[in-house]
């Protein structure tokens, strides 16, 4: 269309200029390619609050820990096993609290179990979390009281089996949305979450366990942390410059950087000086912090990605162009 | 994103051929009647799938639909400031706006014969200008992400094939909000629950027309069995195209594309109306969503095991 | 053809029919200074400079005449084109924009020289003694004795230099496409395109319809704007035919009804004029001087006597002239604006305001509020507390400190009113349809209908005056004032049906009358409004008929009731040719049925049912019998549509282009700048901005226009009180073109202050291409558009645009020029408090704002 | 509701029972939604009315329940509006039930800074007195040339275009009998 003219930029003044005291100039240079409705988002930003990223972290750590615990048990390292199991239980108790408090109508949390809904990651997740809580709880109880050994073992196994599911489904949860930066990363995100879950699990255990019993935890921590760092990069690269842009900008950008450095330093400490308790504690703490920050970065990136129509429109336009080309 | 169509359990066409651009009426692809998942379950009770056809070429931007909707559904008002965006002062669809009229002022070539009953015939020296108006609403998708992800079953498919939030169930988890590719659903401040267009479910049950469609002075909003509406729309589009309205296109009218229970006749790119040019049913990507999660879970087991390779102490 | 209105925006549901027509291939043309929601769905938008409609329509008339596009048969048979005009008549063309008979001293016309040749005396006398006729009175004593219903001097060939047709040609010869472009800003091409479209679409097979609203009427040439359209439509044969006509799109639910049964000073129900002091010593002279013997007005005595019987019942007898002297007498313009001045000046002390909000809705709002502040007592009846009720504590003058509540002596009564669902009664809509509303719920608390208020106020007053010997109280005590009340509601609500029945009228046996043709002048019939006679025929409330549209013909004659006699299209005899045959099969509506020996068709024929098309009245015939069978315009003395108006108008027999009271330009056609006869109020509290050719014109360089939005209603009392509507248009704003915004530095979404010599107000700014600048007389003109819905009360508040407008009126009907003025606009919010007064004062000084130009009316 | 009914009504049980295994449709529907009815269904009466805003005269149906208006919408029978309404007409209920509506007489005495309450009948009585007084003070029986005037310019009336024909009739009739001539409304043409 020759002579195309977009009123948006002219009018966007009041939109982007915040309070419409007319700070937006009468005419601004029209933004090219991206057409939009006065620069307003096509999508709604998520309404989720701080509890959610914390849950992503806690659930992940819990899942990793139950697995770690079982492995330690199998290897006869009962101290490590018990510590890890306690961490799992901690995570399993924190998670529902966080989830419920994020609801618009907390008193109605039970509606989550109203249906069994395969198409809803959150619904499945709730079932998984409930089961995980129950089994882990049973396992811990049996372990401490030393009663019903067989049932206790069984619960440990069950909890360990559910663990990985708990750690990774949260990735499905957020990528099963129309938020570009989340949905486009649906392949990579589970791995990123898995890795950081293992790292957190290892780190938590390494903190709680005396160094001589914590070697496997340290190895797990360091290994997983490195994988996590690598995978995040892979994810961003596969997202492409535009879609991944939120990770470079504003809040998400800052969180992402912070998480990287924290994890790197933590891993280094753990690797080089993990045999000494203080270093292990410090390193572990940094790894955990890194994991929290990383989940937070992903979380905030989603908001930024939903807020700007270009992240929604441009990729869809390209897709159309490809298709017409084909 | 090229796997969009390639993926096994993606329903045919979601993110596939975009109806936003494949203009029906030119090469009429017969639109097969689609009974959306969930509607079938009303064995016997189920009704023909009902929908909205919003013909934006006859919209006069009066906003009767917005008011009629608020009156009937008792949707709260949010009185703000003048936005400075033409005559639109309510911004977008949301928990408190189940209908929203968009106003778009364009200085562009407008050359449409009068039979089309559109725009201004280009007269030498006259400013070419047009003012697009369009009443947006929930699309009541054939495959609705919001419905899929809702963990409580608060969102459900009615016997009319529409998608409705049950205010007596919703616990405000907010999952449907980012799931919707059109930014329709939102949580209501102070209430905590999610609200959106119900296509006047209660009125439908009594055989009444939804409030917005009944009020619409120029019949820009038409309500009826979806199949009939789609035929009507194709006819109208052909008439416009013949009359030279090159920009005219249907949006959401074709199951080959992203099927919508509420579809539109537009005169410009969807994004100009705040609509996604090529929406996708994100929630039906089971393979890529759960598949990699499963693999990742396995990888965890391997990873942890690996940590014990060097001994368990 | 939608001109002078914004139908999609202000009558959206009526507009559905326009859209349907468009879908069927009709061309919709929107002529408007702004590109509105109507333009957006029209086939053509024709941007015109506000206040230049006559130049545009005159140009169209010229196009039709010069290119022989007129409907010859129709024009010759049904209009007064062949009639020859008095030789003393001088056209405005020959006198710099003034017609013959102009009197500079009185600033008004003596219309004697405008008459048909051969019958001056009579027409004129009726005129002069009226002391100024008005639009509602355009049926005035024109004609006298017409031989066989024809004016004496005619030229059927339309060749005679003094025949209406030739005068018309001459009058508009200079309204060329080039002139039109120069004056209106409409490009020559576009103008011609419109002319072609309209002409192509008129004739035997097709008809064109005009729709207008206050965009035409609210001008100092309001009546002449519509006259100009009437000339176009008569020339093209588009009157009295389906799909034709000139449709007034009226803005209030019963604004038509309130002129039919007037709350207007100059007329009585059914457009019977109020008697003037000097002219009407008694009923007989009153009727003689006001009604032509021929045409339906020939029955005016029957209508008047029946009305007086409805008013004074038993007391009205032949002996006392049916209480004719109970009627108060006029001595000039007693319309609301002089009354407002009277309040300011102290001679008008009391004021009833019912369902209106002059503090916001009337021009020169400050003057309005100063008037309210100087009353002894004020009674406001409304559903919500309007600015008219609250002026004394939150009016703009309180903010500026010009007024202090402590200093305001007005005693204010606010009485809550009943809403449209809390009372029953009838509205008359814009197409003369009386539709009855049934009561849904009882009003709460003190809420009452106006029916209740007037009835019980009347009773109180009558009780207090009971037994008075004072002759001035006779009229009150003689009043037929006894309506059944409905006790069950518990509030003694008078029965609205019985009032409607009184309006319909009854005969000596107290049977409801079937129609106005049965009215008598001997006191045997009573009728409250002759044109409504028949609305209660057969003792049935015809206005409450609600047969579903789906169950009757497209004319839907059984839905409600249209005056007169349930006719849906008036003058519909014109839909058939002189022989009574339809002009075309396609446009068939009513026709003469030779077998049945009567008129028939889709509608009630607007002519005596059995009057043959070839009927020629005998010389002694009167009233309707004096009208020929081939003359459709049966209200007119000669039965024709008037292209040229010999009597009834005060500002000329032909529409002539004049600039608005306030305009940056001089008149490109005449030396006379503005309508010479326009009504102005030259006083300190109603100053005017300098106009084209006057010193100080540059101080107010921009054209200002006010209008409504779909989302709000008039002065806002019915819309700013609802959240649903308020949120859609939450703030007062003004609209300007990007060019003007650039020029003065306005930001979209920002604030602007708009100034005239009356006031300064602030508004948010919408910068939009919908208000394109126009090239007029070689220079760019910029329009500042403003809705006028806001005030100091309501869910949403804002400054009132009407505060900016000055009071200058159309001389025929005293309607204010609200649609165009000049102004200045600058960025930012207005000063607050006393600073605002100083701010406006400064503008006045700079403009040397006039009360001056007193003689300017007289054609400087 | 005891556990015995609770379990079967539990949507999961309905899922298992088949029909809607994914819980996307009927199984997920609450009993409340299943029994949903439009609020107009229970109306005591449906009153035929006309829109109070502009002069198009659109038909309205007013739904009443227990003396309360529950809904106002377009009347499909009307050949004028075919059941359609503009935003104003559609807001009619919001208007007649506006939070800003006044239900009591308000009185402001000269120079006062506040409204006072006043009983309706007293108000009417006071108004009657004012009208009579003003009329008396400003009565013109005839002009200086001795011509019959029989009028007062002492008070004016404004308003009518929003009122009913019957109301305008009484206004014109009574005020004319009182000798008042400045009886005006929005419609000047």
Tab-separated table of N, CA, C and O in Angstrom, chain A residues 169-244:
chain	number	residue	atom	x	y	z
A	169	UNK	N	8.112	-30.496	35.302
A	169	UNK	CA	6.786	-30.120	34.773
A	169	UNK	C	6.580	-28.606	34.820
A	169	UNK	O	5.856	-28.024	34.005
A	170	UNK	N	7.251	-27.959	35.785
A	170	UNK	CA	7.071	-26.510	35.899
A	170	UNK	C	7.516	-25.808	34.614
A	170	UNK	O	6.978	-24.760	34.243
A	171	UNK	N	8.476	-26.422	33.911
A	171	UNK	CA	8.901	-25.850	32.632
A	171	UNK	C	7.747	-25.943	31.634
A	171	UNK	O	7.446	-25.006	30.911
A	172	UNK	N	7.071	-27.113	31.656
A	172	UNK	CA	5.916	-27.279	30.767
A	172	UNK	C	4.854	-26.245	31.141
A	172	UNK	O	4.270	-25.586	30.284
A	173	UNK	N	4.665	-26.074	32.460
A	173	UNK	CA	3.637	-25.161	32.943
A	173	UNK	C	3.767	-23.784	32.293
A	173	UNK	O	2.816	-23.250	31.720
A	174	UNK	N	4.967	-23.247	32.319
A	174	UNK	CA	5.055	-21.878	31.778
A	174	UNK	C	5.185	-21.850	30.260
A	174	UNK	O	4.785	-20.893	29.609
A	175	UNK	N	5.728	-22.925	29.669
A	175	UNK	CA	5.836	-22.848	28.202
A	175	UNK	C	4.519	-23.201	27.534
A	175	UNK	O	4.336	-22.965	26.344
A	176	UNK	N	3.555	-23.726	28.298
A	176	UNK	CA	2.235	-23.995	27.738
A	176	UNK	C	1.392	-22.725	27.819
A	176	UNK	O	0.287	-22.708	28.365
A	177	UNK	N	1.957	-21.634	27.333
A	177	UNK	CA	1.255	-20.347	27.287
A	177	UNK	C	1.579	-19.673	25.953
A	177	UNK	O	2.433	-20.148	25.217
A	178	UNK	N	0.921	-18.570	25.686
A	178	UNK	CA	1.182	-17.859	24.426
A	178	UNK	C	2.301	-16.840	24.557
A	178	UNK	O	2.600	-16.107	23.623
A	179	UNK	N	2.934	-16.806	25.730
A	179	UNK	CA	4.041	-15.861	25.922
A	179	UNK	C	5.233	-16.320	25.077
A	179	UNK	O	5.777	-17.397	25.326
A	180	UNK	N	5.610	-15.522	24.065
A	180	UNK	CA	6.618	-15.994	23.102
A	180	UNK	C	7.879	-16.546	23.756
A	180	UNK	O	8.309	-17.652	23.454
A	181	UNK	N	8.452	-15.796	24.679
A	181	UNK	CA	9.749	-16.205	25.219
A	181	UNK	C	9.635	-17.506	26.022
A	181	UNK	O	10.604	-18.225	26.198
A	182	UNK	N	8.462	-17.835	26.471
A	182	UNK	CA	8.266	-19.098	27.195
A	182	UNK	C	7.922	-20.223	26.230
A	182	UNK	O	8.545	-21.273	26.229
A	183	UNK	N	6.910	-19.950	25.395
A	183	UNK	CA	6.428	-21.034	24.541
A	183	UNK	C	7.502	-21.481	23.546
A	183	UNK	O	7.704	-22.675	23.316
A	184	UNK	N	8.207	-20.521	23.001
A	184	UNK	CA	9.230	-20.862	21.997
A	184	UNK	C	10.365	-21.671	22.625
A	184	UNK	O	11.103	-22.363	21.929
A	185	UNK	N	10.484	-21.597	23.957
A	185	UNK	CA	11.583	-22.311	24.628
A	185	UNK	C	11.108	-23.638	25.204
A	185	UNK	O	11.787	-24.237	26.039
A	186	UNK	N	9.921	-24.099	24.760
A	186	UNK	CA	9.344	-25.283	25.412
A	186	UNK	C	10.260	-26.507	25.327
A	186	UNK	O	10.210	-27.378	26.184
A	187	UNK	N	11.146	-26.566	24.294
A	187	UNK	CA	12.041	-27.726	24.176
A	187	UNK	C	13.180	-27.644	25.172
A	187	UNK	O	13.564	-28.628	25.782
A	188	UNK	N	13.729	-26.445	25.314
A	188	UNK	CA	14.958	-26.312	26.118
A	188	UNK	C	14.646	-26.138	27.603
A	188	UNK	O	15.367	-26.638	28.467
A	189	UNK	N	13.550	-25.443	27.883
A	189	UNK	CA	13.270	-25.055	29.267
A	189	UNK	C	13.297	-26.242	30.252
A	189	UNK	O	13.931	-26.167	31.300
A	190	UNK	N	12.674	-27.392	29.919
A	190	UNK	CA	12.700	-28.510	30.877
A	190	UNK	C	14.128	-28.904	31.247
A	190	UNK	O	14.418	-29.202	32.390
A	191	UNK	N	15.026	-28.883	30.275
A	191	UNK	CA	16.413	-29.265	30.574
A	191	UNK	C	17.060	-28.230	31.477
A	191	UNK	O	17.748	-28.547	32.440
A	192	UNK	N	16.823	-26.978	31.161
A	192	UNK	CA	17.378	-25.920	32.016
A	192	UNK	C	16.897	-26.119	33.453
A	192	UNK	O	17.683	-26.145	34.397
A	193	UNK	N	15.571	-26.334	33.588
A	193	UNK	CA	15.019	-26.513	34.941
A	193	UNK	C	15.584	-27.774	35.596
A	193	UNK	O	15.965	-27.782	36.767
A	194	UNK	N	15.702	-28.856	34.819
A	194	UNK	CA	16.237	-30.107	35.366
A	194	UNK	C	17.639	-29.867	35.924
A	194	UNK	O	17.941	-30.178	37.077
A	195	UNK	N	18.476	-29.267	35.101
A	195	UNK	CA	19.862	-29.037	35.518
A	195	UNK	C	19.905	-28.204	36.782
A	195	UNK	O	20.524	-28.565	37.790
A	196	UNK	N	19.186	-27.093	36.779
A	196	UNK	CA	19.292	-26.216	37.948
A	196	UNK	C	18.662	-26.882	39.169
A	196	UNK	O	19.074	-26.667	40.295
A	197	UNK	N	17.663	-27.758	38.925
A	197	UNK	CA	17.098	-28.496	40.065
A	197	UNK	C	18.164	-29.385	40.698
A	197	UNK	O	18.327	-29.418	41.917
A	198	UNK	N	18.886	-30.086	39.836
A	198	UNK	CA	19.937	-30.967	40.364
A	198	UNK	C	20.976	-30.142	41.097
A	198	UNK	O	21.398	-30.477	42.212
A	199	UNK	N	21.375	-29.044	40.484
A	199	UNK	CA	22.388	-28.197	41.120
A	199	UNK	C	21.908	-27.764	42.501
A	199	UNK	O	22.604	-27.893	43.497
A	200	UNK	N	20.654	-27.294	42.564
A	200	UNK	CA	20.128	-26.842	43.858
A	200	UNK	C	20.093	-27.992	44.857
A	200	UNK	O	20.516	-27.859	46.003
A	201	UNK	N	19.616	-29.147	44.386
A	201	UNK	CA	19.536	-30.306	45.280
A	201	UNK	C	20.920	-30.619	45.846
A	201	UNK	O	21.113	-30.725	47.062
A	202	UNK	N	21.877	-30.710	44.939
A	202	UNK	CA	23.242	-31.017	45.381
A	202	UNK	C	23.733	-29.973	46.363
A	202	UNK	O	24.222	-30.274	47.457
A	203	UNK	N	23.545	-28.701	45.988
A	203	UNK	CA	24.052	-27.611	46.827
A	203	UNK	C	23.427	-27.669	48.206
A	203	UNK	O	24.127	-27.660	49.234
A	204	UNK	N	22.092	-27.829	48.246
A	204	UNK	CA	21.404	-27.876	49.549
A	204	UNK	C	21.983	-29.005	50.401
A	204	UNK	O	22.348	-28.819	51.563
A	205	UNK	N	22.132	-30.187	49.754
A	205	UNK	CA	22.658	-31.327	50.491
A	205	UNK	C	24.086	-31.043	50.966
A	205	UNK	O	24.450	-31.294	52.118
A	206	UNK	N	24.899	-30.473	50.090
A	206	UNK	CA	26.300	-30.197	50.430
A	206	UNK	C	26.389	-29.250	51.611
A	206	UNK	O	27.301	-29.325	52.432
A	207	UNK	N	25.449	-28.369	51.717
A	207	UNK	CA	25.456	-27.430	52.840
A	207	UNK	C	25.136	-28.165	54.133
A	207	UNK	O	25.774	-27.993	55.154
A	208	UNK	N	24.155	-29.053	54.059
A	208	UNK	CA	23.657	-29.702	55.269
A	208	UNK	C	24.499	-30.916	55.704
A	208	UNK	O	24.374	-31.376	56.830
A	209	UNK	N	25.274	-31.402	54.772
A	209	UNK	CA	26.000	-32.631	55.091
A	209	UNK	C	27.484	-32.336	55.334
A	209	UNK	O	28.064	-31.477	54.668
A	210	UNK	N	28.075	-33.086	56.252
A	210	UNK	CA	29.506	-32.890	56.516
A	210	UNK	C	30.290	-33.264	55.267
A	210	UNK	O	29.957	-34.252	54.597
A	211	UNK	N	31.322	-32.495	54.927
A	211	UNK	CA	32.048	-32.660	53.669
A	211	UNK	C	32.408	-34.104	53.357
A	211	UNK	O	32.279	-34.548	52.208
A	212	UNK	N	32.780	-34.867	54.384
A	212	UNK	CA	33.259	-36.226	54.050
A	212	UNK	C	32.129	-37.089	53.507
A	212	UNK	O	32.340	-37.992	52.718
A	213	UNK	N	30.882	-36.759	53.850
A	213	UNK	CA	29.760	-37.546	53.301
A	213	UNK	C	29.176	-36.916	52.051
A	213	UNK	O	28.287	-37.478	51.404
A	214	UNK	N	29.667	-35.710	51.699
A	214	UNK	CA	28.939	-34.929	50.675
A	214	UNK	C	29.542	-34.959	49.278
A	214	UNK	O	29.098	-34.240	48.383
A	215	UNK	N	30.572	-35.767	49.096
A	215	UNK	CA	31.274	-35.755	47.797
A	215	UNK	C	30.323	-35.853	46.595
A	215	UNK	O	30.353	-35.016	45.694
A	216	UNK	N	29.411	-36.877	46.590
A	216	UNK	CA	28.550	-37.001	45.405
A	216	UNK	C	27.716	-35.737	45.204
A	216	UNK	O	27.576	-35.239	44.082
A	217	UNK	N	27.248	-35.181	46.323
A	217	UNK	CA	26.430	-33.956	46.234
A	217	UNK	C	27.250	-32.860	45.562
A	217	UNK	O	26.778	-32.149	44.672
A	218	UNK	N	28.538	-32.760	45.971
A	218	UNK	CA	29.383	-31.717	45.380
A	218	UNK	C	29.565	-31.958	43.888
A	218	UNK	O	29.405	-31.067	43.064
A	219	UNK	N	29.816	-33.210	43.554
A	219	UNK	CA	30.010	-33.518	42.127
A	219	UNK	C	28.752	-33.140	41.347
A	219	UNK	O	28.789	-32.454	40.326
A	220	UNK	N	27.612	-33.548	41.932
A	220	UNK	CA	26.333	-33.251	41.258
A	220	UNK	C	26.188	-31.741	41.067
A	220	UNK	O	25.948	-31.234	39.971
A	221	UNK	N	26.441	-31.012	42.170
A	221	UNK	CA	26.289	-29.564	42.123
A	221	UNK	C	27.106	-28.959	40.981
A	221	UNK	O	26.580	-28.309	40.081
A	222	UNK	N	28.386	-29.227	41.013
A	222	UNK	CA	29.293	-28.613	40.036
A	222	UNK	C	28.882	-28.995	38.615
A	222	UNK	O	28.669	-28.165	37.738
A	223	UNK	N	28.685	-30.296	38.425
A	223	UNK	CA	28.325	-30.758	37.078
A	223	UNK	C	27.054	-30.084	36.587
A	223	UNK	O	27.023	-29.438	35.533
A	224	UNK	N	26.007	-30.180	37.415
A	224	UNK	CA	24.705	-29.652	36.998
A	224	UNK	C	24.764	-28.150	36.751
A	224	UNK	O	24.217	-27.632	35.770
A	225	UNK	N	25.525	-27.468	37.622
A	225	UNK	CA	25.617	-26.006	37.478
A	225	UNK	C	26.192	-25.653	36.104
A	225	UNK	O	25.689	-24.787	35.388
A	226	UNK	N	27.269	-26.386	35.736
A	226	UNK	CA	27.900	-26.099	34.443
A	226	UNK	C	26.911	-26.380	33.309
A	226	UNK	O	26.724	-25.577	32.403
A	227	UNK	N	26.245	-27.516	33.401
A	227	UNK	CA	25.254	-27.857	32.367
A	227	UNK	C	24.189	-26.746	32.296
A	227	UNK	O	23.847	-26.249	31.225
A	228	UNK	N	23.722	-26.324	33.480
A	228	UNK	CA	22.685	-25.288	33.528
A	228	UNK	C	23.149	-24.050	32.771
A	228	UNK	O	22.467	-23.546	31.870
A	229	UNK	N	24.352	-23.582	33.092
A	229	UNK	CA	24.880	-22.387	32.426
A	229	UNK	C	24.891	-22.592	30.914
A	229	UNK	O	24.466	-21.734	30.147
A	230	UNK	N	25.349	-23.772	30.517
A	230	UNK	CA	25.435	-24.035	29.081
A	230	UNK	C	24.056	-24.012	28.437
A	230	UNK	O	23.814	-23.315	27.435
A	231	UNK	N	23.109	-24.723	29.070
A	231	UNK	CA	21.786	-24.876	28.469
A	231	UNK	C	21.062	-23.525	28.325
A	231	UNK	O	20.381	-23.267	27.331
A	232	UNK	N	21.227	-22.670	29.307
A	232	UNK	CA	20.554	-21.355	29.208
A	232	UNK	C	21.022	-20.646	27.939
A	232	UNK	O	20.226	-20.070	27.204
A	233	UNK	N	22.321	-20.734	27.682
A	233	UNK	CA	22.839	-20.092	26.461
A	233	UNK	C	22.224	-20.722	25.223
A	233	UNK	O	21.747	-20.024	24.325
A	234	UNK	N	22.217	-22.054	25.222
A	234	UNK	CA	21.628	-22.765	24.071
A	234	UNK	C	20.200	-22.282	23.867
A	234	UNK	O	19.783	-21.897	22.768
A	235	UNK	N	19.440	-22.230	24.985
A	235	UNK	CA	18.035	-21.825	24.888
A	235	UNK	C	17.927	-20.463	24.197
A	235	UNK	O	17.224	-20.292	23.212
A	236	UNK	N	18.696	-19.510	24.711
A	236	UNK	CA	18.604	-18.152	24.146
A	236	UNK	C	18.960	-18.156	22.668
A	236	UNK	O	18.268	-17.562	21.839
A	237	UNK	N	20.045	-18.903	22.325
A	237	UNK	CA	20.450	-18.901	20.924
A	237	UNK	C	19.315	-19.446	20.076
A	237	UNK	O	18.948	-18.868	19.060
A	238	UNK	N	18.679	-20.524	20.535
A	238	UNK	CA	17.619	-21.133	19.711
A	238	UNK	C	16.366	-20.262	19.659
A	238	UNK	O	15.573	-20.351	18.727
A	239	UNK	N	16.204	-19.419	20.646
A	239	UNK	CA	15.054	-18.503	20.621
A	239	UNK	C	15.213	-17.451	19.539
A	239	UNK	O	14.242	-16.920	18.995
A	240	UNK	N	16.440	-17.140	19.224
A	240	UNK	CA	16.692	-16.096	18.234
A	240	UNK	C	16.754	-14.735	18.899
A	240	UNK	O	16.229	-14.529	19.996
A	241	UNK	N	17.422	-13.804	18.225
A	241	UNK	CA	17.719	-12.500	18.838
A	241	UNK	C	16.461	-11.792	19.344
A	241	UNK	O	16.404	-11.348	20.477
A	242	UNK	N	15.427	-11.729	18.487
A	242	UNK	CA	14.263	-10.941	18.878
A	242	UNK	C	13.546	-11.547	20.079
A	242	UNK	O	13.393	-10.909	21.116
A	243	UNK	N	13.177	-12.828	19.954
A	243	UNK	CA	12.376	-13.447	21.013
A	243	UNK	C	13.150	-13.492	22.330
A	243	UNK	O	12.593	-13.305	23.411
A	244	UNK	N	14.474	-13.712	22.247
A	244	UNK	CA	15.286	-13.818	23.466
A	244	UNK	C	15.611	-12.449	24.054
A	244	UNK	O	16.146	-12.339	25.157
